[in-house]
mmCIF file of C-alpha atoms in Angstrom:
data_model
loop_
_atom_site.group_PDB
_atom_site.id
_atom_site.type_symbol
_atom_site.label_atom_id
_atom_site.label_comp_id
_atom_site.label_asym_id
_atom_site.label_seq_id
_atom_site.Cartn_x
_atom_site.Cartn_y
_atom_site.Cartn_z
ATOM 1 C CA UNK W 356 -8.653 34.231 -22.869
ATOM 2 C CA UNK W 357 -6.814 34.341 -26.207
ATOM 3 C CA UNK W 358 -9.825 35.836 -28.017
ATOM 4 C CA UNK W 359 -10.235 38.545 -25.396
ATOM 5 C CA UNK W 360 -6.571 39.465 -25.723
ATOM 6 C CA UNK W 361 -6.806 39.635 -29.512
ATOM 7 C CA UNK W 362 -9.930 41.799 -29.362
ATOM 8 C CA UNK W 363 -8.270 44.086 -26.811
ATOM 9 C CA UNK W 364 -5.191 44.492 -29.003
ATOM 10 C CA UNK W 365 -7.359 45.153 -32.055
ATOM 11 C CA UNK W 366 -9.458 47.776 -30.262
ATOM 12 C CA UNK W 367 -6.345 49.394 -28.781
ATOM 13 C CA UNK W 368 -4.819 49.646 -32.246
ATOM 14 C CA UNK W 369 -8.011 51.177 -33.629
ATOM 15 C CA UNK W 370 -8.127 53.731 -30.842
ATOM 16 C CA UNK W 371 -4.514 54.710 -31.452
ATOM 17 C CA UNK W 372 -5.124 54.955 -35.176
ATOM 18 C CA UNK W 373 -8.069 57.267 -34.507
ATOM 19 C CA UNK W 374 -5.803 59.690 -32.637
ATOM 20 C CA UNK W 375 -3.616 60.446 -35.619
ATOM 21 C CA UNK W 376 -4.507 63.387 -37.785
ATOM 22 C CA UNK W 377 -4.230 62.729 -41.505
ATOM 23 C CA UNK W 378 -1.856 65.057 -43.309
ATOM 24 C CA UNK W 379 -3.550 67.205 -45.915
ATOM 25 C CA UNK W 380 -2.041 67.126 -49.418
ATOM 26 C CA UNK W 381 -1.214 70.841 -49.176
ATOM 27 C CA UNK W 382 0.743 70.300 -45.959
ATOM 28 C CA UNK W 383 2.596 67.357 -47.459
ATOM 29 C CA UNK W 384 3.599 69.431 -50.501
ATOM 30 C CA UNK W 385 4.768 72.257 -48.215
ATOM 31 C CA UNK W 386 6.830 69.813 -46.134
ATOM 32 C CA UNK W 387 8.326 68.202 -49.234
ATOM 33 C CA UNK W 388 9.440 71.522 -50.716
ATOM 34 C CA UNK W 389 10.525 73.551 -47.679
ATOM 35 C CA UNK W 390 13.553 72.599 -45.573
ATOM 36 C CA UNK W 391 14.198 73.955 -42.094
ATOM 37 C CA UNK W 392 16.087 77.245 -41.917
ATOM 38 C CA UNK W 393 19.180 76.886 -39.758
ATOM 39 C CA UNK W 394 21.252 80.078 -40.048
ATOM 40 C CA UNK W 395 24.699 80.174 -38.451
ATOM 41 C CA UNK W 396 25.292 82.066 -35.212
ATOM 42 C CA UNK W 397 27.021 84.819 -37.188
ATOM 43 C CA UNK W 398 23.989 85.267 -39.459
ATOM 44 C CA UNK W 399 21.604 85.212 -36.484
ATOM 45 C CA UNK W 400 23.655 87.938 -34.772
ATOM 46 C CA UNK W 401 23.278 90.145 -37.861
ATOM 47 C CA UNK W 402 19.505 89.570 -38.286
ATOM 48 C CA UNK W 403 16.921 92.137 -37.271
ATOM 49 C CA UNK W 404 14.136 91.281 -34.837
ATOM 50 C CA UNK W 405 11.500 90.941 -37.620
ATOM 51 C CA UNK W 406 13.828 88.610 -39.548
ATOM 52 C CA UNK W 407 14.363 86.456 -36.458
ATOM 53 C CA UNK W 408 10.620 86.355 -35.826
ATOM 54 C CA UNK W 409 9.984 85.266 -39.422
ATOM 55 C CA UNK W 410 12.569 82.447 -39.248
ATOM 56 C CA UNK W 411 11.191 81.295 -35.885
ATOM 57 C CA UNK W 412 7.607 81.330 -37.195
ATOM 58 C CA UNK W 413 8.671 79.403 -40.310
ATOM 59 C CA UNK W 414 10.543 76.772 -38.269
ATOM 60 C CA UNK W 415 7.638 76.557 -35.817
ATOM 61 C CA UNK W 416 5.276 75.817 -38.690
ATOM 62 C CA UNK W 417 7.667 73.128 -39.934
ATOM 63 C CA UNK W 418 7.855 71.612 -36.448
ATOM 64 C CA UNK W 419 4.060 71.432 -36.201
ATOM 65 C CA UNK W 420 3.331 70.354 -39.759
ATOM 66 C CA UNK W 421 6.373 68.261 -40.670
ATOM 67 C CA UNK W 422 7.799 67.120 -37.329
ATOM 68 C CA UNK W 423 11.063 69.033 -37.660
ATOM 69 C CA UNK W 424 13.338 68.806 -34.635
ATOM 70 C CA UNK W 425 15.871 71.402 -33.472
#
């Protein structure tokens, strides 16, 4: 029983490890050198639509690549 449990835990750990995607060096460099952009409400109110779209796209990339949270 103990061996079966150990094997099950080992296989479960291997399966979970296989689900993670390794971070490419380029992504890691980008994450290390680019902080999230968090403009104030006053700045956001003065931004144009293309500027807002650019900030949202940038922060979306950071959320996907670096795990940024709002």
